[in-house]
Amino acid sequence: MHSLAYAANPPVSTASPTLDLLQVVLALLAILALIIGAAWMAKRFLAVNTHAGTAIKMIGGINVGGRERVLLLEVGEQWVVIGVAPGHISTLTTMPRQTIIPGNNESPKAFSAWLKQKMEKGHA
């Protein structure tokens, strides 16, 4: 008989509706923070190299105009210098694969000097 009286009169919550809403919002924010944290960790620690096994690797590039670029690509044991403009890609030259020394600040200057020499040689 006692259980029947309890079913007819359920316990009344003494918490205010504002406190209940605050708890729900905080729980949702905690879950959202966990999802964002898990996504960040997955991106940082489980990074997959999507370019693994590709035959072409970009070594570097430089803008030479508003929408024009010169790119240095590694294809097998060759480096290919290409010019890229809207609607047009052309091979400028090829050369044997080089060794890049990390932290060497002269590499871009040497490359730009080499490129300038090749461009002048082509126009002469």
PDB file of C-alpha atoms in Angstrom:
ATOM      1  CA  MET A   1       0.000   0.000   0.000  1.00  0.00           C
ATOM      2  CA  HIS A   2       2.853   2.272   0.721  1.00  0.00           C
ATOM      3  CA  SER A   3       4.179   1.993  -2.872  1.00  0.00           C
ATOM      4  CA  LEU A   4       0.793   3.011  -4.215  1.00  0.00           C
ATOM      5  CA  ALA A   5       0.867   6.257  -2.275  1.00  0.00           C
ATOM      6  CA  TYR A   6       4.354   6.978  -3.565  1.00  0.00           C
ATOM      7  CA  ALA A   7       3.260   6.425  -7.189  1.00  0.00           C
ATOM      8  CA  ALA A   8       0.357   8.753  -6.751  1.00  0.00           C
ATOM      9  CA  ASN A   9       2.509  11.451  -5.187  1.00  0.00           C
ATOM     10  CA  PRO A  10       5.955  11.507  -6.892  1.00  0.00           C
ATOM     11  CA  PRO A  11       8.682  13.481  -5.111  1.00  0.00           C
ATOM     12  CA  VAL A  12       8.756  17.134  -6.081  1.00  0.00           C
ATOM     13  CA  SER A  13      12.054  18.653  -7.207  1.00  0.00           C
ATOM     14  CA  THR A  14      13.193  21.445  -4.968  1.00  0.00           C
ATOM     15  CA  ALA A  15      15.594  22.834  -7.603  1.00  0.00           C
ATOM     16  CA  SER A  16      14.524  25.862  -9.583  1.00  0.00           C
ATOM     17  CA  PRO A  17      13.940  25.616 -13.356  1.00  0.00           C
ATOM     18  CA  THR A  18      16.816  28.066 -13.883  1.00  0.00           C
ATOM     19  CA  LEU A  19      19.231  25.759 -12.057  1.00  0.00           C
ATOM     20  CA  ASP A  20      18.025  22.781 -14.109  1.00  0.00           C
ATOM     21  CA  LEU A  21      18.543  24.727 -17.342  1.00  0.00           C
ATOM     22  CA  LEU A  22      22.026  25.787 -16.227  1.00  0.00           C
ATOM     23  CA  GLN A  23      22.966  22.152 -15.534  1.00  0.00           C
ATOM     24  CA  VAL A  24      21.759  21.093 -18.992  1.00  0.00           C
ATOM     25  CA  VAL A  25      23.666  23.905 -20.714  1.00  0.00           C
ATOM     26  CA  LEU A  26      26.859  23.109 -18.771  1.00  0.00           C
ATOM     27  CA  ALA A  27      26.527  19.403 -19.613  1.00  0.00           C
ATOM     28  CA  LEU A  28      26.092  20.238 -23.328  1.00  0.00           C
ATOM     29  CA  LEU A  29      29.110  22.561 -23.263  1.00  0.00           C
ATOM     30  CA  ALA A  30      31.199  19.855 -21.587  1.00  0.00           C
ATOM     31  CA  ILE A  31      30.192  17.328 -24.255  1.00  0.00           C
ATOM     32  CA  LEU A  32      30.937  19.838 -27.020  1.00  0.00           C
ATOM     33  CA  ALA A  33      34.359  20.555 -25.480  1.00  0.00           C
ATOM     34  CA  LEU A  34      35.098  16.820 -25.378  1.00  0.00           C
ATOM     35  CA  ILE A  35      34.152  16.430 -29.050  1.00  0.00           C
ATOM     36  CA  ILE A  36      36.310  19.394 -30.103  1.00  0.00           C
ATOM     37  CA  GLY A  37      39.215  18.150 -27.975  1.00  0.00           C
ATOM     38  CA  ALA A  38      38.965  14.652 -29.441  1.00  0.00           C
ATOM     39  CA  ALA A  39      38.894  16.063 -32.992  1.00  0.00           C
ATOM     40  CA  TRP A  40      41.939  18.243 -32.280  1.00  0.00           C
ATOM     41  CA  MET A  41      43.874  15.321 -30.803  1.00  0.00           C
ATOM     42  CA  ALA A  42      42.925  13.067 -33.706  1.00  0.00           C
ATOM     43  CA  LYS A  43      44.079  15.679 -36.212  1.00  0.00           C
ATOM     44  CA  ARG A  44      47.327  16.322 -34.338  1.00  0.00           C
ATOM     45  CA  PHE A  45      48.370  12.803 -33.400  1.00  0.00           C
ATOM     46  CA  LEU A  46      46.696  10.660 -36.039  1.00  0.00           C
ATOM     47  CA  ALA A  47      47.614  12.787 -39.055  1.00  0.00           C
ATOM     48  CA  VAL A  48      47.541  10.741 -42.215  1.00  0.00           C
ATOM     49  CA  ASN A  49      49.803  11.723 -45.090  1.00  0.00           C
ATOM     50  CA  THR A  50      47.326  11.838 -47.962  1.00  0.00           C
ATOM     51  CA  HIS A  51      50.150  12.509 -50.423  1.00  0.00           C
ATOM     52  CA  ALA A  52      52.097   9.359 -49.563  1.00  0.00           C
ATOM     53  CA  GLY A  53      53.028   7.436 -52.663  1.00  0.00           C
ATOM     54  CA  THR A  54      52.416  10.300 -55.089  1.00  0.00           C
ATOM     55  CA  ALA A  55      54.908  10.709 -57.906  1.00  0.00           C
ATOM     56  CA  ILE A  56      55.049  14.522 -57.716  1.00  0.00           C
ATOM     57  CA  LYS A  57      56.234  16.528 -54.710  1.00  0.00           C
ATOM     58  CA  MET A  58      56.204  20.341 -54.531  1.00  0.00           C
ATOM     59  CA  ILE A  59      59.564  21.665 -53.319  1.00  0.00           C
ATOM     60  CA  GLY A  60      58.721  25.367 -53.391  1.00  0.00           C
ATOM     61  CA  GLY A  61      57.223  28.235 -55.278  1.00  0.00           C
ATOM     62  CA  ILE A  62      57.207  31.981 -55.648  1.00  0.00           C
ATOM     63  CA  ASN A  63      54.667  34.528 -56.874  1.00  0.00           C
ATOM     64  CA  VAL A  64      55.948  36.467 -59.864  1.00  0.00           C
ATOM     65  CA  GLY A  65      52.809  38.437 -60.565  1.00  0.00           C
ATOM     66  CA  GLY A  66      49.247  38.917 -59.435  1.00  0.00           C
ATOM     67  CA  ARG A  67      48.150  35.431 -60.387  1.00  0.00           C
ATOM     68  CA  GLU A  68      51.358  33.983 -61.842  1.00  0.00           C
ATOM     69  CA  ARG A  69      53.677  31.597 -59.994  1.00  0.00           C
ATOM     70  CA  VAL A  70      56.865  29.676 -60.597  1.00  0.00           C
ATOM     71  CA  LEU A  71      56.842  26.262 -58.921  1.00  0.00           C
ATOM     72  CA  LEU A  72      59.619  23.777 -58.308  1.00  0.00           C
ATOM     73  CA  LEU A  73      58.388  20.172 -58.434  1.00  0.00           C
ATOM     74  CA  GLU A  74      60.222  16.935 -57.746  1.00  0.00           C
ATOM     75  CA  VAL A  75      59.312  14.149 -60.156  1.00  0.00           C
ATOM     76  CA  GLY A  76      61.353  11.027 -59.477  1.00  0.00           C
ATOM     77  CA  GLU A  77      65.013  12.028 -59.664  1.00  0.00           C
ATOM     78  CA  GLN A  78      64.293  15.263 -61.593  1.00  0.00           C
ATOM     79  CA  TRP A  79      63.267  18.727 -60.558  1.00  0.00           C
ATOM     80  CA  VAL A  80      60.860  20.450 -62.926  1.00  0.00           C
ATOM     81  CA  VAL A  81      60.414  24.234 -62.884  1.00  0.00           C
ATOM     82  CA  ILE A  82      56.977  25.234 -64.146  1.00  0.00           C
ATOM     83  CA  GLY A  83      55.234  28.522 -64.706  1.00  0.00           C
ATOM     84  CA  VAL A  84      51.583  28.699 -63.690  1.00  0.00           C
ATOM     85  CA  ALA A  85      49.196  31.394 -64.894  1.00  0.00           C
ATOM     86  CA  PRO A  86      45.409  31.437 -65.123  1.00  0.00           C
ATOM     87  CA  GLY A  87      44.486  28.853 -67.723  1.00  0.00           C
ATOM     88  CA  HIS A  88      48.097  28.051 -68.654  1.00  0.00           C
ATOM     89  CA  ILE A  89      50.893  25.858 -67.246  1.00  0.00           C
ATOM     90  CA  SER A  90      54.255  25.575 -68.966  1.00  0.00           C
ATOM     91  CA  THR A  91      57.522  23.807 -68.219  1.00  0.00           C
ATOM     92  CA  LEU A  92      60.377  26.276 -67.888  1.00  0.00           C
ATOM     93  CA  THR A  93      63.226  23.820 -67.353  1.00  0.00           C
ATOM     94  CA  THR A  94      64.253  20.533 -65.760  1.00  0.00           C
ATOM     95  CA  MET A  95      67.346  19.664 -63.744  1.00  0.00           C
ATOM     96  CA  PRO A  96      68.719  16.777 -61.709  1.00  0.00           C
ATOM     97  CA  ARG A  97      67.376  16.477 -58.179  1.00  0.00           C
ATOM     98  CA  GLN A  98      69.278  18.714 -55.719  1.00  0.00           C
ATOM     99  CA  THR A  99      69.914  18.456 -51.980  1.00  0.00           C
ATOM    100  CA  ILE A 100      68.305  21.157 -49.883  1.00  0.00           C
ATOM    101  CA  ILE A 101      70.102  22.110 -46.677  1.00  0.00           C
ATOM    102  CA  PRO A 102      67.499  23.004 -44.000  1.00  0.00           C
ATOM    103  CA  GLY A 103      67.935  26.469 -42.565  1.00  0.00           C
ATOM    104  CA  ASN A 104      70.157  27.651 -45.417  1.00  0.00           C
ATOM    105  CA  ASN A 105      68.929  31.159 -46.170  1.00  0.00           C
ATOM    106  CA  GLU A 106      70.906  31.352 -49.421  1.00  0.00           C
ATOM    107  CA  SER A 107      68.835  28.663 -51.166  1.00  0.00           C
ATOM    108  CA  PRO A 108      66.038  31.010 -52.334  1.00  0.00           C
ATOM    109  CA  LYS A 109      68.598  33.595 -53.501  1.00  0.00           C
ATOM    110  CA  ALA A 110      70.607  30.953 -55.314  1.00  0.00           C
ATOM    111  CA  PHE A 111      67.462  29.563 -56.901  1.00  0.00           C
ATOM    112  CA  SER A 112      66.250  32.997 -57.968  1.00  0.00           C
ATOM    113  CA  ALA A 113      69.683  33.798 -59.424  1.00  0.00           C
ATOM    114  CA  TRP A 114      69.719  30.471 -61.246  1.00  0.00           C
ATOM    115  CA  LEU A 115      66.177  31.079 -62.547  1.00  0.00           C
ATOM    116  CA  LYS A 116      67.091  34.599 -63.685  1.00  0.00           C
ATOM    117  CA  GLN A 117      70.144  33.236 -65.511  1.00  0.00           C
ATOM    118  CA  LYS A 118      68.034  30.552 -67.238  1.00  0.00           C
ATOM    119  CA  MET A 119      65.355  33.080 -68.199  1.00  0.00           C
ATOM    120  CA  GLU A 120      67.947  35.497 -69.665  1.00  0.00           C
ATOM    121  CA  LYS A 121      69.653  32.640 -71.472  1.00  0.00           C
ATOM    122  CA  GLY A 122      66.317  31.629 -72.986  1.00  0.00           C
ATOM    123  CA  HIS A 123      65.610  35.166 -74.246  1.00  0.00           C
ATOM    124  CA  ALA A 124      69.106  35.761 -75.635  1.00  0.00           C
TER     125      ALA A 124
END
